[in-house]
PDB file of C-alpha atoms in Angstrom:
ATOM      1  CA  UNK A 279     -13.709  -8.361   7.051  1.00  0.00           C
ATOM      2  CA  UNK A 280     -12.938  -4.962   5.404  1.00  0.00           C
ATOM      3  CA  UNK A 281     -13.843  -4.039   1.757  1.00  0.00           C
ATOM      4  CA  UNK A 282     -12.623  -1.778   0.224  1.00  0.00           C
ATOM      5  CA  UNK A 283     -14.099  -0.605  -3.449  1.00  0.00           C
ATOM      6  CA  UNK A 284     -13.242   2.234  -5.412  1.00  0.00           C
ATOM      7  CA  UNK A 285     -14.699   3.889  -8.436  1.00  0.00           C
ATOM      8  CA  UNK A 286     -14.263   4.342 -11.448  1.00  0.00           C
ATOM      9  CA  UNK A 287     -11.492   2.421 -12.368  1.00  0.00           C
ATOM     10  CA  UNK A 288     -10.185   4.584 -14.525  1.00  0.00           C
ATOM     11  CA  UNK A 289     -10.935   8.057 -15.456  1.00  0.00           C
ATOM     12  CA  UNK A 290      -9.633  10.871 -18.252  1.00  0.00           C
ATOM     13  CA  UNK A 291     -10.320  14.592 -17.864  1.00  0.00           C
ATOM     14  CA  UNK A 292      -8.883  17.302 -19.601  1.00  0.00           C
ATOM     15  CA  UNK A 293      -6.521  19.695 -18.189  1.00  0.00           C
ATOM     16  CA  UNK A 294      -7.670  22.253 -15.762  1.00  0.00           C
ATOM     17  CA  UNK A 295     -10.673  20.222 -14.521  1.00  0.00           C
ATOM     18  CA  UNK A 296     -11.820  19.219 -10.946  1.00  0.00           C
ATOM     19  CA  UNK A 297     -12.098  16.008 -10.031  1.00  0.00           C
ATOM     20  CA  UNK A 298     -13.364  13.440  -7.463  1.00  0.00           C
ATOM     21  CA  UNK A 299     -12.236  10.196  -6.903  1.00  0.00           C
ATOM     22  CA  UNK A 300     -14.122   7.911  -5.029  1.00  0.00           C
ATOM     23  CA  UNK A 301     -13.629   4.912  -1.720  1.00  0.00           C
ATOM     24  CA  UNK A 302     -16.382   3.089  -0.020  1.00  0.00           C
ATOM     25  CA  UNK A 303     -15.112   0.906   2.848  1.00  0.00           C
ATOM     26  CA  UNK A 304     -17.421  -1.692   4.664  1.00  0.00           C
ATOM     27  CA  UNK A 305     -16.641  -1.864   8.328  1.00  0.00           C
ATOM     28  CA  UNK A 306     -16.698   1.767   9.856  1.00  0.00           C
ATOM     29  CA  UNK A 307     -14.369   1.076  12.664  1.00  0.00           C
ATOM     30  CA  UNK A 308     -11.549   2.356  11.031  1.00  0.00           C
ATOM     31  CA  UNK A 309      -8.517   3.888  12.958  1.00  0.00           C
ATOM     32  CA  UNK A 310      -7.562   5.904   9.596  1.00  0.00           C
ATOM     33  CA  UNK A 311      -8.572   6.259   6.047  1.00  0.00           C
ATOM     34  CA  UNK A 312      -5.348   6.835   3.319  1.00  0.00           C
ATOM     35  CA  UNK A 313      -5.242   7.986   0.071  1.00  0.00           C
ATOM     36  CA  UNK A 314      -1.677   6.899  -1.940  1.00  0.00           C
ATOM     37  CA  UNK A 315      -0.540   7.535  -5.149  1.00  0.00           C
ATOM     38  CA  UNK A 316       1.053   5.148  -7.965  1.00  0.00           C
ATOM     39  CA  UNK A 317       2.711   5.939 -10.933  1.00  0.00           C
ATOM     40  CA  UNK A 318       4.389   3.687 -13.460  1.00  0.00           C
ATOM     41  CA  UNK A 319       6.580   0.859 -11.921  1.00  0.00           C
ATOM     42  CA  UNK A 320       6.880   2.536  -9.182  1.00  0.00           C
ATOM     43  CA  UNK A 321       5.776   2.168  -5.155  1.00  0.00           C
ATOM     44  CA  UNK A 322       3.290   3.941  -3.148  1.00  0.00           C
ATOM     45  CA  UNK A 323       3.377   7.412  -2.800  1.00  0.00           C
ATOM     46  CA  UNK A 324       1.286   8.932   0.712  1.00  0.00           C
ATOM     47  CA  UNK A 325      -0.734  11.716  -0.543  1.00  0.00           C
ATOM     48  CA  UNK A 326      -3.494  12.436   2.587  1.00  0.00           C
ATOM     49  CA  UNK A 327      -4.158  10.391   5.819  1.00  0.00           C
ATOM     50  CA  UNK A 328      -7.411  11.115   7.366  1.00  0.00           C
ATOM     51  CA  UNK A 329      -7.853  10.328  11.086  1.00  0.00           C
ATOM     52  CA  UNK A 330     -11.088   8.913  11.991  1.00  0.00           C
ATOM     53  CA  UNK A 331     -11.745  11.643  13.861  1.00  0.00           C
ATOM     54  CA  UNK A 332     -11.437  13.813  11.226  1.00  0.00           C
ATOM     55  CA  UNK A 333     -13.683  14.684   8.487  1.00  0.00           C
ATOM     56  CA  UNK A 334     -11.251  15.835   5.790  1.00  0.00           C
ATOM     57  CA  UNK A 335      -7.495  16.799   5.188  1.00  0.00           C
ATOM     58  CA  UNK A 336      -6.130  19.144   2.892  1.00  0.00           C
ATOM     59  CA  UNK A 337      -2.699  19.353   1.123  1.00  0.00           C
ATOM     60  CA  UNK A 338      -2.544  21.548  -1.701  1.00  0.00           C
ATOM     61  CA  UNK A 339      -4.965  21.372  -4.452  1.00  0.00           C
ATOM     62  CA  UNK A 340      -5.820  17.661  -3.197  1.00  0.00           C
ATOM     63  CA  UNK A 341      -8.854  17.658  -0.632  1.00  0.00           C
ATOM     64  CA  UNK A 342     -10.055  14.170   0.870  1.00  0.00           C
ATOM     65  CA  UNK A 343     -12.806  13.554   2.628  1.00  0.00           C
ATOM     66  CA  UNK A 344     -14.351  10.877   5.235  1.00  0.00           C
ATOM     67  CA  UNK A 345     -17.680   9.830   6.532  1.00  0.00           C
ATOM     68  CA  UNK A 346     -17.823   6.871   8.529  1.00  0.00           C
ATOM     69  CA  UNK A 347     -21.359   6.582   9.029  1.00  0.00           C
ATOM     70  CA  UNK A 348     -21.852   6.182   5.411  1.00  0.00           C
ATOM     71  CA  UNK A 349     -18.665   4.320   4.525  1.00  0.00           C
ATOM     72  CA  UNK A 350     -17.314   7.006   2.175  1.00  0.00           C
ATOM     73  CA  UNK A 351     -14.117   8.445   1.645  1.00  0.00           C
ATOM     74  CA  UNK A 352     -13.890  11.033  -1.543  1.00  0.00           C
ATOM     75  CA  UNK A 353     -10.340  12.713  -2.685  1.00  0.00           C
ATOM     76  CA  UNK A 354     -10.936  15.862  -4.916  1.00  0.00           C
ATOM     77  CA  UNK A 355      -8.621  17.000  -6.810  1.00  0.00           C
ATOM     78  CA  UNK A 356      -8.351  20.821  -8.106  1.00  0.00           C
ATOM     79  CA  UNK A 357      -7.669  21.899 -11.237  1.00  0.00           C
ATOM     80  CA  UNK A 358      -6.268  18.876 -12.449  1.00  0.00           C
ATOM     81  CA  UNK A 359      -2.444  18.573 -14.361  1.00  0.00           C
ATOM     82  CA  UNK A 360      -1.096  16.250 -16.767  1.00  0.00           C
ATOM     83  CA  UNK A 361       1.264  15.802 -13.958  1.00  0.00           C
ATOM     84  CA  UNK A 362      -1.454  14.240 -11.446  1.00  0.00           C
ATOM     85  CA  UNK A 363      -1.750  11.017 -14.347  1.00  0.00           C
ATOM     86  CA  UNK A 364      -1.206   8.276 -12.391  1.00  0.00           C
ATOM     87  CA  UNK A 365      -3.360   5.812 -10.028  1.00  0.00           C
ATOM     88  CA  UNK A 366      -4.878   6.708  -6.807  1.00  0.00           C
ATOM     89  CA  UNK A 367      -5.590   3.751  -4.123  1.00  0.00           C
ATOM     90  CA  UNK A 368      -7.443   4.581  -0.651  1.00  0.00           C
ATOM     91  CA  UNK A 369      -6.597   1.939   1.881  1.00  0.00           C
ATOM     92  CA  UNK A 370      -8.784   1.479   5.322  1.00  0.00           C
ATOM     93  CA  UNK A 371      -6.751   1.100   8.363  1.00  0.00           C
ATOM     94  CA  UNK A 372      -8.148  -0.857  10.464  1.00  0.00           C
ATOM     95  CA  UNK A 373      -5.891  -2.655  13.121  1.00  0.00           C
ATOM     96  CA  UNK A 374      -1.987  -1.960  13.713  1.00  0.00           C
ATOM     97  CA  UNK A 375      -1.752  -0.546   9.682  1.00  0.00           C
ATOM     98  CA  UNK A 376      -2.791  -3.878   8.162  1.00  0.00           C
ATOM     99  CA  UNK A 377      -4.185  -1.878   5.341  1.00  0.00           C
ATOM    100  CA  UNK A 378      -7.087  -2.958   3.149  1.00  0.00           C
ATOM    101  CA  UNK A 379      -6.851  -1.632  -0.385  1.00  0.00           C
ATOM    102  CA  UNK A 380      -8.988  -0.756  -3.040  1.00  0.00           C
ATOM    103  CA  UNK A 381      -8.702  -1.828  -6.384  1.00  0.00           C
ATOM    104  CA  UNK A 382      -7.119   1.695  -7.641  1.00  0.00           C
ATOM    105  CA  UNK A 383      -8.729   4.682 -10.562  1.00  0.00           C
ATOM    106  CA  UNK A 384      -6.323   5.297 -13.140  1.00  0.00           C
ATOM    107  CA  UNK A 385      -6.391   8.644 -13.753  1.00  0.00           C
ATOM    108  CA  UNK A 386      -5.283  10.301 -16.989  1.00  0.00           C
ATOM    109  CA  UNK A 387      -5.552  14.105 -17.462  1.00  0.00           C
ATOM    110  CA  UNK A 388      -5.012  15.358 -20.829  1.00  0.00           C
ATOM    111  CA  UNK A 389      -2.996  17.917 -21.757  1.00  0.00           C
TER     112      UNK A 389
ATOM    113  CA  UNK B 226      11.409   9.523   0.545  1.00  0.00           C
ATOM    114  CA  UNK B 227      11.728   7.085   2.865  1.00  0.00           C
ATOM    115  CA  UNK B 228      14.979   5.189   3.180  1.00  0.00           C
ATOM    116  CA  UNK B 229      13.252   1.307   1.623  1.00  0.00           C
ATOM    117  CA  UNK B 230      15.423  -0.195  -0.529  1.00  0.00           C
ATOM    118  CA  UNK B 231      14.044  -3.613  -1.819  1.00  0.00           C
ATOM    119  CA  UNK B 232      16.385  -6.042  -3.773  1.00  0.00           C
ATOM    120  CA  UNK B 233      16.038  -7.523  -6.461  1.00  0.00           C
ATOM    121  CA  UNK B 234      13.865  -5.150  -7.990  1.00  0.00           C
ATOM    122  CA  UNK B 235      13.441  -7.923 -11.024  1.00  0.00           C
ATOM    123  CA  UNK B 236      13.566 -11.601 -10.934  1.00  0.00           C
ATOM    124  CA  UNK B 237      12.660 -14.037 -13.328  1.00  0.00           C
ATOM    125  CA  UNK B 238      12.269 -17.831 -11.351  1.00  0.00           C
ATOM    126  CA  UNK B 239      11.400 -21.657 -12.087  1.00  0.00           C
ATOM    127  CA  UNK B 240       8.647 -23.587 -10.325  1.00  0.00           C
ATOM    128  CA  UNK B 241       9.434 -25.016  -7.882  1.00  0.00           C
ATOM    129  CA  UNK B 242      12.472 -23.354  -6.347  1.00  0.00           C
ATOM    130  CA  UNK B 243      13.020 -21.067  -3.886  1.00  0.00           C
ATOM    131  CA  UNK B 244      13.075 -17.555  -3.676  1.00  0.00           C
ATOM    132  CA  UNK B 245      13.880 -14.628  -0.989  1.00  0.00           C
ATOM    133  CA  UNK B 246      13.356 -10.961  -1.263  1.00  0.00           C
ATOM    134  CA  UNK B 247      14.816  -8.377   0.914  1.00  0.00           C
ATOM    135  CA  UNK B 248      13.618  -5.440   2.495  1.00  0.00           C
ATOM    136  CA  UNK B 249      16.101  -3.190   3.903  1.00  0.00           C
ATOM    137  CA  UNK B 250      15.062   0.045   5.875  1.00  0.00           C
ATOM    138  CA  UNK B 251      17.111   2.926   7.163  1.00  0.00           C
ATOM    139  CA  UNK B 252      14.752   4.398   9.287  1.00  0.00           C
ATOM    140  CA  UNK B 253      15.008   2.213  12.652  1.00  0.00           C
ATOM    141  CA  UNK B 254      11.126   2.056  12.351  1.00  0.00           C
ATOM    142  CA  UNK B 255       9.360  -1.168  13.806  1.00  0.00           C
ATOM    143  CA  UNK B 256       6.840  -2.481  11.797  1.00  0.00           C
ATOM    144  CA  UNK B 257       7.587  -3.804   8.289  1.00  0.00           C
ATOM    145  CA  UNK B 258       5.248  -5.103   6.171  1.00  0.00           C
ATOM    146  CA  UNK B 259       5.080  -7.447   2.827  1.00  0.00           C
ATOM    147  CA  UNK B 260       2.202  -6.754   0.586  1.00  0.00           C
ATOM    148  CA  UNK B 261       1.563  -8.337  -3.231  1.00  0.00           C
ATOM    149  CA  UNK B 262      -0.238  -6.745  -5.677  1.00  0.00           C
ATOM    150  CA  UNK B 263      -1.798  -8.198  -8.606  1.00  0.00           C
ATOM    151  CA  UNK B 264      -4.443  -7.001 -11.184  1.00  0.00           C
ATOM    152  CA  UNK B 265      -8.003  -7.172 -10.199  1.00  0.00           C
ATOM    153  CA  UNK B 266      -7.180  -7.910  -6.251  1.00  0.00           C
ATOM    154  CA  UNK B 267      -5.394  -5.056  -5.238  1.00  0.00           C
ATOM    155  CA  UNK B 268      -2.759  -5.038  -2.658  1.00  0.00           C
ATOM    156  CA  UNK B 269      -2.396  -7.734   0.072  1.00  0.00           C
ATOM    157  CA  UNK B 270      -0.771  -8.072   2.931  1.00  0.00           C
ATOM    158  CA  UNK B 271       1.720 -11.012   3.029  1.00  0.00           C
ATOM    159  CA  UNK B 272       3.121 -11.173   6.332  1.00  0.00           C
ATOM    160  CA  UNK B 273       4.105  -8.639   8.717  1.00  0.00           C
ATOM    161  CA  UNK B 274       6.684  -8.032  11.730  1.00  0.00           C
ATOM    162  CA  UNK B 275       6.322  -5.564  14.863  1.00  0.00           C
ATOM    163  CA  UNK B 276      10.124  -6.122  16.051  1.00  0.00           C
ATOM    164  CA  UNK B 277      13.090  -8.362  15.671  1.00  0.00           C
ATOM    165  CA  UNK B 278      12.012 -11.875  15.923  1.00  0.00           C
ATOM    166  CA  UNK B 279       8.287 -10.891  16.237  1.00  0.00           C
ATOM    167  CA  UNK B 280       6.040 -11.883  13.191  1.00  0.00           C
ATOM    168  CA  UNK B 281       2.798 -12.763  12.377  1.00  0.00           C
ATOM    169  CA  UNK B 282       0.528 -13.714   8.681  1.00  0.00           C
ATOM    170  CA  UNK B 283      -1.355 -11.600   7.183  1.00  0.00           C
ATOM    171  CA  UNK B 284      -4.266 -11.977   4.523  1.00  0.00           C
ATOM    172  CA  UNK B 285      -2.452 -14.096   2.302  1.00  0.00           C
ATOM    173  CA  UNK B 286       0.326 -16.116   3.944  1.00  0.00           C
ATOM    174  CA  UNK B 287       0.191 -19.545   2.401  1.00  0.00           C
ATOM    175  CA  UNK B 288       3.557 -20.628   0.416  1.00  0.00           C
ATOM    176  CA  UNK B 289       5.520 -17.795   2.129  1.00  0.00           C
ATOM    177  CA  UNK B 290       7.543 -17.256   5.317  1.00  0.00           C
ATOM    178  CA  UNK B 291       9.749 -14.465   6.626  1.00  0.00           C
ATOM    179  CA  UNK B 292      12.174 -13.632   8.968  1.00  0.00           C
ATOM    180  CA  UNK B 293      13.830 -10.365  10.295  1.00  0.00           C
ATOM    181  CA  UNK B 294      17.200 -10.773  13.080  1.00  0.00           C
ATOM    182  CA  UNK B 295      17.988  -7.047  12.222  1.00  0.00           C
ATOM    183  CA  UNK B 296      15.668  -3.978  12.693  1.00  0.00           C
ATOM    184  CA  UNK B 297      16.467  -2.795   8.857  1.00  0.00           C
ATOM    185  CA  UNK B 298      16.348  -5.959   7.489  1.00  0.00           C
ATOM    186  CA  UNK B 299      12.464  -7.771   6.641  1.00  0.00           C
ATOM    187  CA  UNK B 300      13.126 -10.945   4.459  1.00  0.00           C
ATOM    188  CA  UNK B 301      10.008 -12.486   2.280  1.00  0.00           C
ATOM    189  CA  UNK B 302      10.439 -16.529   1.226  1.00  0.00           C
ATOM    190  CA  UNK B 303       9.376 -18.142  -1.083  1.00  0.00           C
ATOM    191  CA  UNK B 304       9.495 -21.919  -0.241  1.00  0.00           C
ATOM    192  CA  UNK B 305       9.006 -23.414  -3.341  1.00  0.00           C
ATOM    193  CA  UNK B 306       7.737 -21.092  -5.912  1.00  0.00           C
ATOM    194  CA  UNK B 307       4.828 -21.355  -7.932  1.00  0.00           C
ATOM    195  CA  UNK B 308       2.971 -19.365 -10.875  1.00  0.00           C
ATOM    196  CA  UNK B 309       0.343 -18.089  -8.212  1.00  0.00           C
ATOM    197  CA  UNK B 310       3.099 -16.044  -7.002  1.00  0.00           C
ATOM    198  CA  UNK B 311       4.177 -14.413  -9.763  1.00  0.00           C
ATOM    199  CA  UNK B 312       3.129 -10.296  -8.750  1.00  0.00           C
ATOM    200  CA  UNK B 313       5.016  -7.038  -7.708  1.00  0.00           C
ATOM    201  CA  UNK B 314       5.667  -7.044  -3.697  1.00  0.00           C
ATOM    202  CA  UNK B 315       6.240  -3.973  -1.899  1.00  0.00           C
ATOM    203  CA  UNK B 316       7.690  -3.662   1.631  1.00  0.00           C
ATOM    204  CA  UNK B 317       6.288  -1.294   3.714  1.00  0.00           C
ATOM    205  CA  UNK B 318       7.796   0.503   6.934  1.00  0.00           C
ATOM    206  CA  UNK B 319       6.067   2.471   9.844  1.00  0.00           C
ATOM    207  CA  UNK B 320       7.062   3.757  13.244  1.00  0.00           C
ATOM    208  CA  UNK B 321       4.025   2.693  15.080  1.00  0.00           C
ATOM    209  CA  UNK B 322       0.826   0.735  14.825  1.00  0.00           C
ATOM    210  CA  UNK B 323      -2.387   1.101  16.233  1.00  0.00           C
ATOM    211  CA  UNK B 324      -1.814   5.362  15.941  1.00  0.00           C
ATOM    212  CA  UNK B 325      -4.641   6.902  13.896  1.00  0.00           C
ATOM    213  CA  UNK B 326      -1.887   9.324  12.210  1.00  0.00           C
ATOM    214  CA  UNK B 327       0.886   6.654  11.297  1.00  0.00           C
ATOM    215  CA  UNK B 328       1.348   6.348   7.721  1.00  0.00           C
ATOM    216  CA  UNK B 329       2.973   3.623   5.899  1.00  0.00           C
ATOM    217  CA  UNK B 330       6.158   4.011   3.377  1.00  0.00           C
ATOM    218  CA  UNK B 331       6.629   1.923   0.890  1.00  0.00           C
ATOM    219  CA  UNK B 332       9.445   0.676  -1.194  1.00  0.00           C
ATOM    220  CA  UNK B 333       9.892   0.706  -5.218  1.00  0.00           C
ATOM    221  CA  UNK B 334       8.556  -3.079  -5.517  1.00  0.00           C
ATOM    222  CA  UNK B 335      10.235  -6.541  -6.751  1.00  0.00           C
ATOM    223  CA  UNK B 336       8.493  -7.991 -10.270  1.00  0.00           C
ATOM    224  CA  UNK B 337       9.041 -11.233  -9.439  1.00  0.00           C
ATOM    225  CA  UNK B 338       8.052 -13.991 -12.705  1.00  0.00           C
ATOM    226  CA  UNK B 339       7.764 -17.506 -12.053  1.00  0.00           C
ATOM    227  CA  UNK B 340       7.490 -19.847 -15.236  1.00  0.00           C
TER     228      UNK B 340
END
């Protein structure tokens, strides 16, 4: 069964700083690796999808990362903004999108 | 954003009666998908469907049921609630499974209380 951790849970940085946020998934035999975003009340937001194929995507000043042999997905994000506050979840895709989540970091960036 | 519109988005419940949520989806996509998500586990997946009629549990199943006789419409059931199920679901939506680019959509969430 697919784990899913992430870490830290929750994070503040000040404005203008790069980040990394990090996933470490179990079972390598994913079909896709996601990271989503969450704010307040609200649903999930699709940020980056990374095939397993791939080794990273890129979208903007977010960057993620995957390396299946290891079990390690990373998003980094660039020169962070208040605007990015919120809470990031990676999710392992392992059979017909059945997602497995992890727990979530809160970020909060400073202003 | 995708077109997910779950109703209600708030509902406060007894124990012990029953409740249904409804996930409605513009899209025409396939798969839907009920997830829960509560502090310290995460999100879960509930039950899911792959076409009219065509269902099947997920991690979590026990004390729920669906059903889904339209392509936009993915019902979650609550047979007889209980304070276990008290958590924010969110329906998701996707065109295709088993694709190692399909993303999932998800709706705004219910807050569903049960006292």
């Amino acid at each position: 069964k697919q784990e899913v951790t992430q870490i830290p849970a929750a994070l503040s940085v000040p404005e203008g700083e790069n980040l990394v946020l990090n996933c470490s998934f179990t079972d390598s035999a994913i079909y896709n690796l996601q990271w989503f975003r969450q704010d307040p009340g609200k649903g999930l937001t699709s940020l980056l999808l990374i095939q397993s194929s791939q080794r990273e995507q890129t979208s903007g000043r977010l960057n993620a990362s995957l390396d299946k042999s290891s079990g390690r997905s990373t998003l980094y994000i660039a020169a962070s903004q208040p605007g990015d506050s919120a809470t990031y979840l990676c999710a392992g895709n392992n059979a017909g999108n059945m997602l497995t989540f992890g727990g979530g970091t809160r970020l909060m960036v400073k202003p | 954003d995708a077109g997910i519109t779950q109703s209600p988005r708030h509902k406060v419940t007894e124990t012990g009666t029953p409740v249904t949520l409804r996930c409605h989806q513009t899209e025409n996509h396939r798969y839907m998908y009920w997830y829960r998500q509560d502090p310290g586990h995460g999100l879960r997946l509930i039950h899911y469907s792959y076409g009219v009629k065509d269902t099947d549990k997920g991690e979590v199943s026990d004390g729920y049921s669906v059903s889904r006789s339209k392509t936009e419409d993915f019902l979650l059931t609550l047979e007889s609630a209980t304070s276990s199920q008290t958590s924010v679901y969110f329906c998701a939506i996707s065109d295709r499974a088993g694709a190692t680019n399909e993303k999932l959509f998800f709706g705004s969430g219910t807050q569903l209380s049960v006292l």
